[in-house]
Every structure is written in structure tokens, then in C-alpha cells.
Amino acid sequence: MDAAKANGPKKEQNQRPVIPGPTNPMVTPLLSDFYQFTMAYSYWKAAKHNERAVFDLYFRKNPFGGEYTIFAGLEECIRFIANFKFTAEEIAFIRASLPKTCEDGFYDYLRGIDCSDVEVHAVPEGSVAFPKVPLLIVEGPIAVVQLLETPILNLINYASLVSTNAARHRFVAGKSKLLLEFGLRRAQGPDGGIGASKYSYIGGFDATSNVEAGRLFGIPLRGTHSHAFVSSFMCKEGSESGCDMKASPPETREQYGEELEVKCRKFQRAAKAKLPAGCPPSPDEIVEKSLKSHDGSSTCEDFVSLAQTWLSKIKRSHSLHGIFGETNQSELAAFTSYALAFPNSFLALVDTYDVMRSGIPNFCAVALALNDLGYKAVGIRLDSGDLAYLSCEARKFFRTIEKELRVPDFGKMSITASNDLNEETLDALNKQGHEVDAFGIGTYLVTCYAQAALGCVFKLVEINNQPRIKLSEDVSKVSIPCRKRCFRLYGKEGYPLVDIMTGENEPPPKVSERILCRHPFSESKRAYVVPQRVEELLKCFWPGSTDKAREELPPLKDIRDRCIKQLELMRSDHMRRLNPTPYKVSVSAKLYDFIHFLWLNEAPVGELQ
Amino acid sequence: MDAAKANGPKKEQNQRPVIPGPTNPMVTPLLSDFYQFTMAYSYWKAAKHNERAVFDLYFRKNPFGGEYTIFAGLEECIRFIANFKFTAEEIAFIRASLPKTCEDGFYDYLRGIDCSDVEVHAVPEGSVAFPKVPLLIVEGPIAVVQLLETPILNLINYASLVSTNAARHRFVAGKSKLLLEFGLRRAQGPDGGIGASKYSYIGGFDATSNVEAGRLFGIPLRGTHSHAFVSSFMCKEGSESGCDMKASPPETREQYGEELEVKCRKFQRAAKAKLPAGCPPSPDEIVEKSLKSHDGSSTCEDFVSLAQTWLSKIKRSHSLHGIFGETNQSELAAFTSYALAFPNSFLALVDTYDVMRSGIPNFCAVALALNDLGYKAVGIRLDSGDLAYLSCEARKFFRTIEKELRVPDFGKMSITASNDLNEETLDALNKQGHEVDAFGIGTYLVTCYAQAALGCVFKLVEINNQPRIKLSEDVSKVSIPCRKRCFRLYGKEGYPLVDIMTGENEPPPKVSERILCRHPFSESKRAYVVPQRVEELLKCFWPGSTDKAREELPPLKDIRDRCIKQLELMRSDHMRRLNPTPYKVSVSAKLYDFIHFLWLNEAPVGELQ
């Protein structure tokens, strides 16, 4: 980097590796608000388009009632910026959308622009971030920077929101649990799903069900089978009772009543035939019943019967006797079939019929049959009911089998829980006590149901070296003017104490040197800090035409690691779910004075009438 | 269509026009849950993959506490299905993700599959829909249909949710208001934004700010300028007080204090210089001040001065005298500049400084100057504060000008309001009384903040002609078995009375013939209906290998029209926000009996211990 820097901007630019475009090809310069184009035209018409502007991107309030936010979405922004260029087709569309009175020169101008003169400083992706401190500082010709506003906000708002949501779920679940993102079907559109997978992973999830996200980002994939899989198996004996609603329907309800009675009798016979112990689990369904042992040394010719045998054994076993009667045989057929397909990774969804009276015994029968052949079943998934209670009962069942049938480690069988889980339900499960090892979380995670949007804003803080402040009757909406530098100050115990913003040319805070940190808007809130460590928060991720070194975009795994480490560094009272302590965000004394000086000068003096 | 039908399936298939792929290129067969692939492998291994399965896609509960839902997302589903085919790269990824023990034949099988043997019936997009009634019925080889499950749910859940949200906003706002979707920056990812634009339009919005959505779908675009645009203009006289925090920073706070004092004096001088009436509005900022009249017959050489003159006139006018003093001159410069760029569509954001004391008078000055040249200003946008009060005050101001300065129609100036609007705030505005003509709605609309997910599910209802029912302790989660037909029955007044599901081969309800409609799960809830009109709800949108005619995918405008018309047909008590009456969804007597017959046979008999 330093060598490249020494060579000056031009050469460095040539040496830069090509940054690929955004993951979603729909992210183009047109993915923007129309007013960015009308403004661009106005700037151009007023010959203001190249005025040098500085914008801060920040949020005003942490989401989910918490006191921290994970910053994410930077890589996609930089990819977008690096490849920002209008195609002829895009320009044609803009031309068709703007009034005919707009001058041709503007489209020539659009044709020529890119981000080679835009400079982006940003907090690294995966960082813990706080309100008001800029996540991104974007400097460049005002028309270009404003064209970037909407796509950048779009790419950061949701990404940061989901990462934060994931981190919060991780916090409640605890470090030892496996967290699986299962939200694709309920996500807000296709790349709402893909984004959720990526950013949940950054926030501390372990895997996703989303295959495309696995392919794009290398996130581990998880998933076994659904209720439909189980329902698709059935005792063939019952078949005559099938959908023959299709056969000549009766003309009257009375007639139908008779028909139904006949049908019921048939079905009951079939059902009876299905029930006795030893009834083969839909043998027609399973064509290939043989399974080689794990070490390949032998072959079990009838794995189906082996599972059956184990089911009988469990039923007769001392401690489990009477816990269940006849299990659902089509479920057993489904489990057996799944185990034959995936003998090394058998995980069964056990709640299609009845968890304790069918799902768990059937699972155990198949798991024990696998065990005979040297395979180790993975475990079960619960997708309904009282997850705390069921997980404890399942664990008891597994432990009893381990003890009674002397199967080492059977009690440690993994239990996955899913079904509309969120922070609250995880918390409730913890309080009740549970035996769940892995949580599959969907809707509430990916849609950020508890708060579906993060309100990042993009505010002009300087133009042509002139500070700009945006006033508002709501103090929390007043922007902090000037191009700034931002630092995190760490205390003796290694915790971050406070973030401080200074003017760009102020001397930065120094280790062991006392510095006054002021609340940006509240006169009385201030504190002296003697930092033990000073971390500059924003780095140059896109140097534009400057000779600054460009920070490399780290791989996803590193972003995730950064996030986990940064969260571990935080003092616990900032992190707790109930009444967390706000982390302090401050400005230097000098910046404080400057803000209030500008404020007084810009604010109109009221007149009471 | 009928001719094609007569030619039989093969020929018709050849004649079908090519259906393009999904709008978002990320929608591929891999945009699915991993378990769909593990199940597909299991089915294939058990030679069950080609068993004929029927799945219903439906939701269980209307969103937003309402009693209706708009169905959307169908076109994208059909595009996906029509082009469903794995690429070699995709198959390679699946192979790498599944255990090594999986047999090669499976990948050959994947390579060969498409949806030529899948049949899709669906409710037309833009229809009003209700819980439990299938929106889609998908029939085909079980392994293929399950691979479709996740992408289809993903494409429908959010689409229907946003369309419904938009329709609800429209309902509260009233027919006469212009509704603008402004949500891109806060949407859940790039195509969360694009989807929101498309589906808000279907639900009754008039336009979007999202340029890419405009390009993709032909949705009208709206937008003018932001606060940053206004802030970027300034009196050059004030420049010496600019960000010279950059110049040699003082070493101590005391020193800085002095420096600040000096700076303040400078700034106050500048500010004073800026304040007196007649101070040119940042004249340096506006290079080209001339504007041709609308009819091209004359040219105003100094449009800036013209606006200035009007500002003075307004200030001196009888009724407006004393309402405002000095307006913000940089705001006036911004407005003037915007008007010079867009003389035919001048719409100004008037709340950057102070709506009534600066924004409105400045706007009026520019609008009156435009009026002199034969142009008609469009109006203003309010983005903060008490929108009801400010809109009324603005209206009064406009009417006063119309009257006092005799400018016809000036009082009808359009007022757009934005700033975190949602159903509740629209309702509150209505109750307070307001003068807003157009609403710009973002975050709450596009993220469906009030309820961020719709819970559509995809349930197996039949396999190999055998009915399947999914039981649950929660009655609302019990699925309705069998391949069905669904009808909407209309009453004398033209309102829909009830939706009814029947078995596939039952005789359909007939006009003027009494039919018993039963609640699917509640014995005592039933009613006889004599329909005046019977509408079959699901149509064949993808005939697969059958010789059914394929419904064409209508253009977006038609979908939107359908939605608006269907909503108008509904009885008002189903639509109201507070305690709406649930619309009735029923099953035929025959289907009712069949459901309960299956239910009793499948449900385990409990044992109290």
C-alpha cells in the first residue's frame, strides 16, 4: 500500500485490482430517486455540479430498542461506486423521463461521469456503530455524490439492520448455540432473502437454508426435510379411501352421507390394518432397502426391518414402556427413506404427527438402526408446540436410550428448534429451560419484524469548504456540520468508552492525554477522558483522485469475525436487552463551539404572536 | 385460445410465446431452501420423485389487522416456472453442497428437469383474496414442485403484502389524492425497493421516485429536490466564516474561544450583510439568469430579480403584511435556480428553514415570476412539522395571493406532504382536516412496517390422488385436503358474499341455485346462499403437459385496474380500518364432511395421564 502511495495517484489507480459490480445486477445508477436526476440537472444548469460537497451517512437511533448497531453493506457500496457509470440505454431513459426542455449538454455530462473524483471514507464493515457518528463520509462533485445517495442508503440501511438483528439474536441465544437463518420464503423479495442470509451471517449466524446465498458468499448450508416430505409417504393399504370425492359425486347431502359412511368403514378397516405393531412401513414406498455400513465392510439388506426391530425394542424397553403406543408408520417410512438417502447426516423433523408418541420413537428407531451400521444420526427438528417442554422430553428420551440400550452419546443428539422464533421467544425459552442446540430463525430475523427499517440519512455537511448544518425543531435531527474525523476512545479495562468527532484538522486524541468529550447538543453533558487506546473509525475505502491508500475489501468471513470481536469488546450493560446503557457519542470542544455558533447564526429568531 | 386448445398440447406448447425470465436475474432455481434439494434427492433415491403431487399456496390470516389481501407476484412466478432449468454451474454447486455419498444419477435427473409437466392454476394477479383459499394450486412431480416452493413463496409473500399495504393506504387517503411511493432508500435491499414500487403501483399508488422501477415497469416517476439542494446554495458574502476550523487549530480551548469570537464577529457582519431586503439571492450562484417565456415570444433577462420583485410585492401586500419578514435568501436562490431548470414543473420543498416565514413566501415569489412568463408552478412539498396545520396555512397563503394579486388558480397550488407517513398518520390528518393533495410515502409502505411479513404457506393436499391433510393443535393451521375448485359467490347488490371451495369433481355452484356454504372447521357455522353471480377464482396460468388454454399474463396497468375494481366491489364493512367484518370463506358440504372424516382418521386419540 505504502509503495503504491509513493507512486502517486495515477499509477496507483492503474494498479488497483478490478472491483466487481454489486452482487445484484439490478443495482445500477438508475436505482435512485428521480429527484437526484432533477437536482443533477439543476446543478448542471446552474453550473454548480462540480462544487465540492461532503456528505455524512449516519443513523440517528439504534434499532430494536437497543444501544448498538452493526454497520454492514459497505462492500456492496464500494462495488457500486467503483463501477458507477451510465450506459447509453440508461441515459436514454433519463432523457425520456426528464422534461423535453432539458438541454442536451446534460446528457453528455451524465455520459462522462464516474466516481474517479469521489472520495469515500467509511467505518469497516462489521463494526459496532452508534448514532450520529458517520458510517460513510462521501466527498465529491455535488451532482455525482447526490446521484449516489439513494443506492448507498438502500445498500446500507437494510444490511445494517439485519446484521444488528442477527447479532441481537446471537446475544440472546448465547455463544454455544448453532444459529441457522431460515427466512428466504418470508423475506422481502428475492434479494431481501439473499441479503438477509449474507448479513445474518455477518451478525453471527452460522449457516443458512438459502442455497443461492451459499453459492454467492460461501455461507454454510443447512436443511433436511419438511412436513410435506413426511406427508408424502403413506400406508398403501389405506389407498382405497383416497380422494375418490372425484368419483361420481352424490347429488344430495343425504346421499353423500351414505357414501361417506361406506367410505368411513373402508377407511377404518384400512386404518386398523395399518395399526398393529409390525405393520411394514409402507413397504411399497421404499424400493431400495439395503444400506452399506459406514466403513463399507458389510451391507444391511433390509434397513427398513432393522428400524422396525429397533422400534419394537424401544417400546419394550423398561423405562420407555408405555410412553408411546403405535407410532405413525408413514412417518417411520419417511424417516427410513431419508436415512437411506443421507445415512451420515440423518436429521428428522419429528412433529408432523405427534412429537413424543410418534416422531421421537420413530427417529430413535432409525437412528439406532443407523448406529448398528456405524453411522451417527445428527438429531431432530421441532417446528411446533412447546419447544421448551418438548426439547426437554426429547432429551430425556435420548438419555434413556443411551443408558438403557447402552448407546454412547445418544443422549447428546442435536435438537434443532424452529417456528416463528425471535428475540423474545429465545429469551422465554432460556427462562423456562430448554435442551435446544440449534435454532432455525426465519421471518422475524430476515424481515426485522420488530423494526422493519433503519433510518440512515445522508446529509450535506460541507460545500466548497463551507460548513452546512441542517436545523430542525427536533434536536435529534440537527446535523453535525463540517468534514470530520471520528475516534473511538478505549478505557483501562479495554472497553470502548466514547466515540468522539473532531473537525478534520484538529489534532487527534492521543493515548494518555486528557480530552474533553462534549455531547453535541446538550451543553451540560461533557466528560474528560484519558484514553488508553485511540482508534480512528473511518478509513479510506475509495480514494478517488487522491493519493490515499485504499483499504481492501475483506472477505465475508473476516467481516463476520470483526463483528463478533467488536461485540465481545463492548461493556455488557450496553448490550443487555432490558434498559441498556446508551454508549456515549461526543464531539470535541472545538467542534461543539462551532456547531452552536453555526446553529445560532442559521436559526431564525422566533416571534411569539 | 380455443383454436390452440383444439390442436392439442404439443402444438400449443410450440405456439406459446416465449415468457421472459424473472425481473431479478438472481431468481434462479438455487434461490431455494437447501432442504428442497435434500428432499429431492431422497425422493429420487426412493424412486418417488415423479409421484404426482398437488400443493396449495395460501395464507392463513389477512395482514395489518384487516380483512382482505391483494394477491400479487404471479407474473414473476410464472416467469420463473416458464424458465425453470438448472445450469451446469448450478448443478455443480448442488453436487458440492450435498454429501459425497449422493449418487451421480441424481445430478443427471436435475439436469433434465423443467416445468413442462407442472400445472399451475392461480387467482389472477391484483385480485382481492382471503385466508385459506388457494392463491396458487401447483401440481406436478413431487420433487420438482417442492423445488419451486421456496422461490414461489418468496415471490408472492412480499408482493402481496406490499400491494395490500398500498391498497390500505389508498383506502385511507381517498380516491382523489395522488399517492407517491418514495421508499427506495429505506427498502429491504435493492429489489425490496424495486418490488415495492411495482406492487405499490398495483395496490393503487400513482407514481414512484424509483427510476429503475420506472424503467422496468413503466411506472410514472416523481421527484423534485431535497433539503441538500437548498442547503447547497448560500450567500457568498458569508463565505469567510466557513469551515476554517481547518486553518491552524488553536492549542487550547481558551485560544479557540478567542478565535471563535473573532469568527463570530466576522460571521455576524456577513449575516447582517445578507439580511437586508433586496440582498441579491446569492447572485454568484446563478450564472444564467434569463428565462424564455412559455410561449417563446419573449425573454426575461433577469429572472432572479423578477422573483425578488415579487417577493417584495407579496411582503407589502395588504393581507400578507407582517406574516413574514426576511426570507432565507439562499433558499430563494435554490428555488429560483430550480425554476430556471424546470420552468414547467416547478415544485419546491419549502421546509428547509421555516415553512411559513421563508419557504412559502420564497416559493410564491418564484411561482409568480414564472406566472409572469406564462408558466404554471406545480406546488410545494412539506417534509416536516405539523402537516395538517402547515398545509392549511399554505393554502390560505396561496388563496390570499390568488385574491389579492389576482392570479387565477394560484389557490389551487398542489401541496405534497411526506415525512414518515403511514395509515395512522393519514387517518389523523383526515380527522384534523388538511389541504394536502399528494402524499409521498416511504418507509412504512415499502417495509410494511406495521407487519413486515405475510405468512403464505405451501401445503401438500394430494399425492397420487390420495388426499393429504396436515393436522395441528392450532385449528387455523389445519390444511384443507384434496385438489379443489374455488368460487366467489356474488349477491343481489353485486357484492361478493362468500368464497367457497369444493372438491375438484363436484358440480360447481350455479347462479340462482341454493348452495350450503360451511365453515371449513366450525360445525355450527354454515349458511345457504343463492348466488346471483358465480366467479371461478383460479385459472390455468401454466398448463404443463395438459391441453388447457394458458391465461396470458396481463400488463401491469391491467393488473392495477383489476385491483382497483375488485376493491370497489367489496362491501364497505369489510374494508374499514376499525373492526372490519371478516369476509366469509367456506367449503362445500361434501368437502366439509371429507375434511372431518380425514381429520378423525389421522388425528391420534389422546390419552390423559
XYZ file of C-alpha atoms in Angstrom, chain B residues 100-475:
376
model
C -20.316 -37.105 -1.444
C -22.353 -40.269 -0.928
C -25.128 -38.929 -3.160
C -25.319 -40.811 -6.422
C -24.444 -39.305 -9.786
C -27.764 -40.261 -11.308
C -29.430 -37.571 -9.254
C -27.468 -34.849 -10.992
C -28.432 -36.280 -14.367
C -32.000 -36.146 -13.163
C -31.633 -32.488 -12.071
C -30.098 -31.667 -15.434
C -33.212 -32.956 -17.167
C -35.988 -31.337 -15.186
C -38.086 -28.322 -16.067
C -41.721 -27.372 -15.526
C -43.146 -28.884 -18.688
C -45.013 -31.396 -16.549
C -46.101 -28.922 -13.867
C -49.570 -27.380 -13.925
C -50.289 -24.074 -12.225
C -53.708 -22.649 -11.541
C -53.848 -19.259 -9.894
C -56.044 -16.390 -8.905
C -55.298 -13.526 -11.346
C -52.758 -11.027 -10.037
C -54.343 -7.962 -8.468
C -57.322 -9.897 -7.108
C -58.755 -9.381 -3.652
C -58.074 -12.598 -1.760
C -58.941 -14.166 1.557
C -57.433 -16.629 4.003
C -57.378 -20.383 3.302
C -58.471 -20.076 -0.340
C -55.571 -21.205 -2.532
C -53.907 -18.403 -4.464
C -51.968 -20.966 -6.431
C -52.513 -24.670 -6.968
C -49.355 -26.325 -8.241
C -49.496 -29.882 -9.496
C -46.616 -31.929 -10.795
C -43.887 -34.405 -9.946
C -43.354 -34.001 -6.210
C -39.605 -33.383 -6.385
C -39.983 -30.615 -8.972
C -42.912 -28.940 -7.244
C -41.049 -28.858 -3.952
C -38.050 -27.249 -5.642
C -40.448 -24.487 -6.684
C -41.851 -23.966 -3.188
C -39.378 -21.508 -1.700
C -38.910 -19.203 -4.714
C -42.668 -19.058 -5.307
C -43.368 -18.220 -1.677
C -40.639 -15.615 -1.760
C -42.046 -14.035 -4.917
C -45.619 -13.935 -3.599
C -45.339 -13.196 0.101
C -43.788 -9.747 -0.112
C -45.527 -8.791 -3.360
C -48.951 -9.458 -1.868
C -48.019 -7.791 1.391
C -46.918 -4.540 -0.258
C -49.862 -4.447 -2.649
C -52.186 -4.870 0.301
C -50.358 -2.191 2.247
C -50.614 0.169 -0.706
C -54.332 -0.560 -1.102
C -54.865 0.190 2.583
C -53.018 3.498 2.272
C -55.123 4.321 -0.766
C -58.279 3.497 1.155
C -57.406 5.930 3.937
C -56.099 8.666 1.654
C -59.182 8.584 -0.548
C -59.512 8.297 -4.299
C -58.808 11.929 -5.127
C -55.325 12.112 -3.625
C -52.120 11.489 -5.519
C -50.095 8.745 -3.849
C -46.354 8.641 -4.454
C -44.094 5.802 -3.374
C -40.859 7.271 -2.009
C -39.381 4.245 -0.204
C -36.311 3.107 -2.119
C -33.714 4.319 0.394
C -35.348 2.517 3.302
C -36.483 -0.634 1.492
C -35.170 -4.060 2.401
C -32.470 -4.201 -0.245
C -32.346 -3.195 -3.909
C -35.199 -5.291 -5.183
C -37.130 -4.807 -1.987
C -37.194 -1.259 -3.349
C -37.988 -2.253 -6.919
C -40.637 -4.718 -5.781
C -42.167 -2.128 -3.502
C -42.505 0.291 -6.403
C -44.130 -2.298 -8.641
C -46.504 -3.702 -6.071
C -47.451 -0.343 -4.570
C -48.480 0.670 -8.049
C -50.657 -2.442 -8.340
C -52.203 -1.605 -4.971
C -53.262 1.814 -6.208
C -50.325 4.208 -5.937
C -49.902 6.670 -8.789
C -46.167 7.077 -9.139
C -42.783 6.263 -7.684
C -39.489 8.043 -7.064
C -37.620 4.861 -8.083
C -36.103 5.449 -11.508
C -35.201 1.801 -12.132
C -38.772 0.749 -11.349
C -39.928 3.399 -13.786
C -37.691 1.959 -16.445
C -38.573 -1.683 -15.780
C -42.314 -1.327 -15.383
C -43.302 1.977 -16.942
C -44.490 3.399 -13.622
C -44.737 7.236 -13.684
C -41.793 8.942 -11.949
C -41.964 11.805 -9.493
C -39.453 13.875 -7.614
C -38.045 17.372 -7.426
C -35.347 18.260 -4.917
C -34.112 17.623 -1.401
C -33.029 19.737 1.554
C -29.436 19.266 0.461
C -30.232 21.062 -2.770
C -31.457 24.066 -0.800
C -28.538 23.901 1.639
C -26.047 23.812 -1.195
C -26.934 27.383 -2.125
C -25.672 30.168 0.055
C -24.863 33.831 0.236
C -21.277 34.145 -0.865
C -20.871 37.074 1.497
C -20.887 34.630 4.385
C -18.089 32.588 2.953
C -15.298 33.963 5.076
C -16.902 32.422 8.115
C -16.691 28.968 6.509
C -15.068 25.771 7.734
C -11.794 27.456 8.655
C -11.714 25.155 11.601
C -9.261 23.732 9.137
C -6.863 26.648 9.473
C -4.286 26.242 12.232
C -6.381 24.999 15.111
C -5.817 26.686 18.454
C -3.925 24.688 21.054
C -6.236 25.351 23.967
C -9.897 25.878 24.466
C -9.171 29.403 25.660
C -7.344 30.226 22.490
C -10.162 28.686 20.485
C -12.633 30.793 22.365
C -10.881 33.925 21.174
C -10.664 32.653 17.678
C -14.339 31.827 17.757
C -15.175 35.312 18.927
C -13.334 36.818 16.019
C -15.035 34.398 13.710
C -18.433 35.160 15.168
C -17.948 38.859 14.602
C -16.987 38.166 11.002
C -19.993 35.917 10.567
C -22.374 38.356 12.129
C -21.174 41.034 9.783
C -21.748 38.643 6.920
C -25.110 37.627 8.243
C -26.116 41.242 8.606
C -24.954 41.947 5.119
C -27.149 39.129 3.969
C -30.263 40.130 5.779
C -31.494 43.475 4.450
C -34.327 43.311 1.950
C -33.124 43.435 -1.593
C -29.956 41.496 -0.864
C -29.360 39.564 -4.023
C -30.018 35.862 -3.558
C -26.523 34.509 -3.866
C -26.118 36.117 -7.231
C -22.812 34.359 -7.818
C -24.616 31.080 -7.631
C -26.872 31.725 -10.536
C -24.905 32.151 -13.703
C -27.636 32.038 -16.275
C -30.480 34.240 -15.129
C -32.507 34.559 -18.298
C -35.670 32.629 -18.996
C -37.725 32.486 -22.146
C -41.446 32.916 -21.730
C -43.565 29.780 -22.022
C -44.763 30.628 -25.481
C -41.252 31.547 -26.576
C -42.326 35.046 -27.532
C -40.105 36.936 -25.109
C -37.177 36.506 -22.735
C -36.839 37.709 -19.168
C -33.179 38.656 -18.864
C -33.086 38.588 -15.078
C -35.462 36.048 -13.682
C -33.689 36.334 -10.329
C -34.646 39.985 -9.994
C -38.151 39.236 -11.143
C -38.589 36.755 -8.298
C -37.046 39.307 -5.897
C -39.532 41.896 -7.035
C -42.416 39.551 -6.451
C -41.120 38.742 -3.002
C -41.210 42.422 -2.114
C -44.686 42.757 -3.560
C -46.013 39.840 -1.534
C -44.462 41.219 1.585
C -46.140 44.556 1.097
C -49.485 43.090 0.096
C -52.326 44.011 2.369
C -53.309 40.652 3.862
C -49.838 39.144 3.943
C -48.158 42.087 5.526
C -46.400 41.076 8.692
C -46.797 37.351 8.152
C -43.144 37.109 7.282
C -40.085 39.272 7.452
C -36.828 38.455 5.719
C -36.893 35.094 3.989
C -33.833 32.925 3.664
C -32.006 34.202 0.608
C -30.120 31.019 -0.137
C -33.435 29.205 -0.208
C -34.743 31.790 -2.674
C -31.625 31.250 -4.758
C -32.219 27.491 -4.718
C -35.853 27.878 -5.751
C -35.006 30.336 -8.490
C -32.328 28.051 -9.780
C -34.676 25.060 -9.759
C -37.349 27.055 -11.576
C -34.843 28.104 -14.225
C -34.092 24.434 -14.790
C -37.714 23.266 -14.678
C -39.981 26.207 -15.506
C -42.830 23.856 -16.476
C -42.715 21.696 -13.382
C -41.628 23.904 -10.507
C -42.312 22.149 -7.215
C -40.331 23.326 -4.195
C -39.510 21.699 -0.874
C -40.343 24.554 1.488
C -39.305 23.364 4.951
C -35.541 23.628 4.910
C -35.616 26.777 7.059
C -39.106 27.842 8.079
C -42.195 26.943 6.090
C -44.391 29.979 6.695
C -41.730 32.626 7.231
C -39.404 31.612 4.420
C -40.320 28.593 2.286
C -43.835 29.615 1.268
C -43.098 33.279 0.524
C -39.984 32.302 -1.432
C -41.931 29.713 -3.363
C -44.693 32.165 -4.146
C -42.231 34.776 -5.337
C -40.719 32.335 -7.809
C -44.125 30.940 -8.805
C -45.392 34.456 -9.513
C -42.318 35.248 -11.542
C -42.953 32.071 -13.561
C -46.578 33.105 -13.918
C -45.428 36.378 -15.478
C -43.736 34.349 -18.178
C -46.752 32.140 -18.792
C -45.603 29.159 -16.735
C -47.689 27.486 -14.066
C -45.866 26.339 -10.936
C -46.869 22.892 -9.682
C -46.701 23.448 -5.957
C -44.835 22.712 -2.764
C -43.697 19.772 -0.682
C -43.779 19.727 3.118
C -41.448 17.203 4.755
C -41.626 18.041 8.449
C -43.697 19.660 11.127
C -47.445 19.688 11.601
C -48.547 18.747 8.101
C -52.235 19.390 8.726
C -51.630 22.884 10.098
C -48.938 23.832 7.622
C -50.941 22.625 4.625
C -53.916 24.738 5.728
C -51.735 27.782 6.324
C -50.034 27.329 2.982
C -53.414 27.017 1.278
C -54.576 30.239 2.930
C -51.425 31.977 1.742
C -51.966 30.743 -1.833
C -55.611 31.808 -1.789
C -54.715 35.215 -0.467
C -52.287 35.640 -3.325
C -54.891 34.497 -5.835
C -57.302 37.037 -4.475
C -55.047 39.976 -3.703
C -52.741 39.717 -6.662
C -55.475 38.441 -8.948
C -53.625 35.317 -10.123
C -56.245 32.779 -11.227
C -55.902 29.261 -9.767
C -52.980 30.228 -7.553
C -55.023 29.000 -4.604
C -55.191 25.532 -6.159
C -51.418 25.102 -5.972
C -50.625 21.448 -5.275
C -49.440 20.572 -1.763
C -47.439 17.366 -1.346
C -46.726 16.022 2.125
C -44.108 13.476 3.138
C -42.223 12.518 6.344
C -42.847 9.077 7.810
C -46.456 8.860 6.705
C -48.483 5.735 7.244
C -52.116 4.637 7.535
C -52.401 6.086 11.033
C -50.944 9.472 10.193
C -53.086 9.717 7.060
C -56.116 8.914 9.180
C -55.085 11.510 11.765
C -54.570 14.123 9.041
C -58.052 13.404 7.714
C -59.508 13.863 11.158
C -57.674 17.122 11.758
C -58.512 18.472 8.328
C -55.758 19.247 5.869
C -55.108 20.725 2.435
C -52.711 18.097 1.145
C -53.189 16.960 -2.462
C -50.450 14.367 -2.725
C -48.748 12.106 -0.234
C -45.217 10.806 -0.572
C -44.994 7.603 1.426
C -41.818 5.664 2.029
C -40.617 3.569 4.931
C -43.956 2.430 6.326
C -45.233 1.488 2.901
C -42.282 -0.339 1.429
C -41.061 -2.195 4.502
C -44.631 -2.921 5.599
C -43.531 -1.660 8.970
C -46.857 -2.469 10.656
C -46.413 -6.128 9.704
C -43.273 -6.967 7.843
C -44.261 -10.402 6.523
C -47.206 -12.243 5.063
C -47.296 -15.884 6.053
C -48.168 -17.658 2.836
C -47.619 -21.399 3.100
C -47.365 -24.194 0.546
C -49.097 -27.367 1.658
C -49.347 -30.830 0.158
C -53.051 -31.554 -0.349
C -52.886 -34.609 -2.570
C -50.346 -37.170 -3.717
C -51.037 -39.917 -6.238
C -54.699 -38.951 -5.987
C -54.613 -39.518 -2.243
C -55.762 -36.602 -0.141
C -53.338 -35.273 2.423
C -54.266 -33.223 5.440
C -51.793 -31.503 7.742
C -53.153 -31.505 11.257
C -52.209 -29.148 14.014
C -53.287 -28.444 17.541
C -53.968 -24.958 16.243
C -57.145 -25.349 14.118
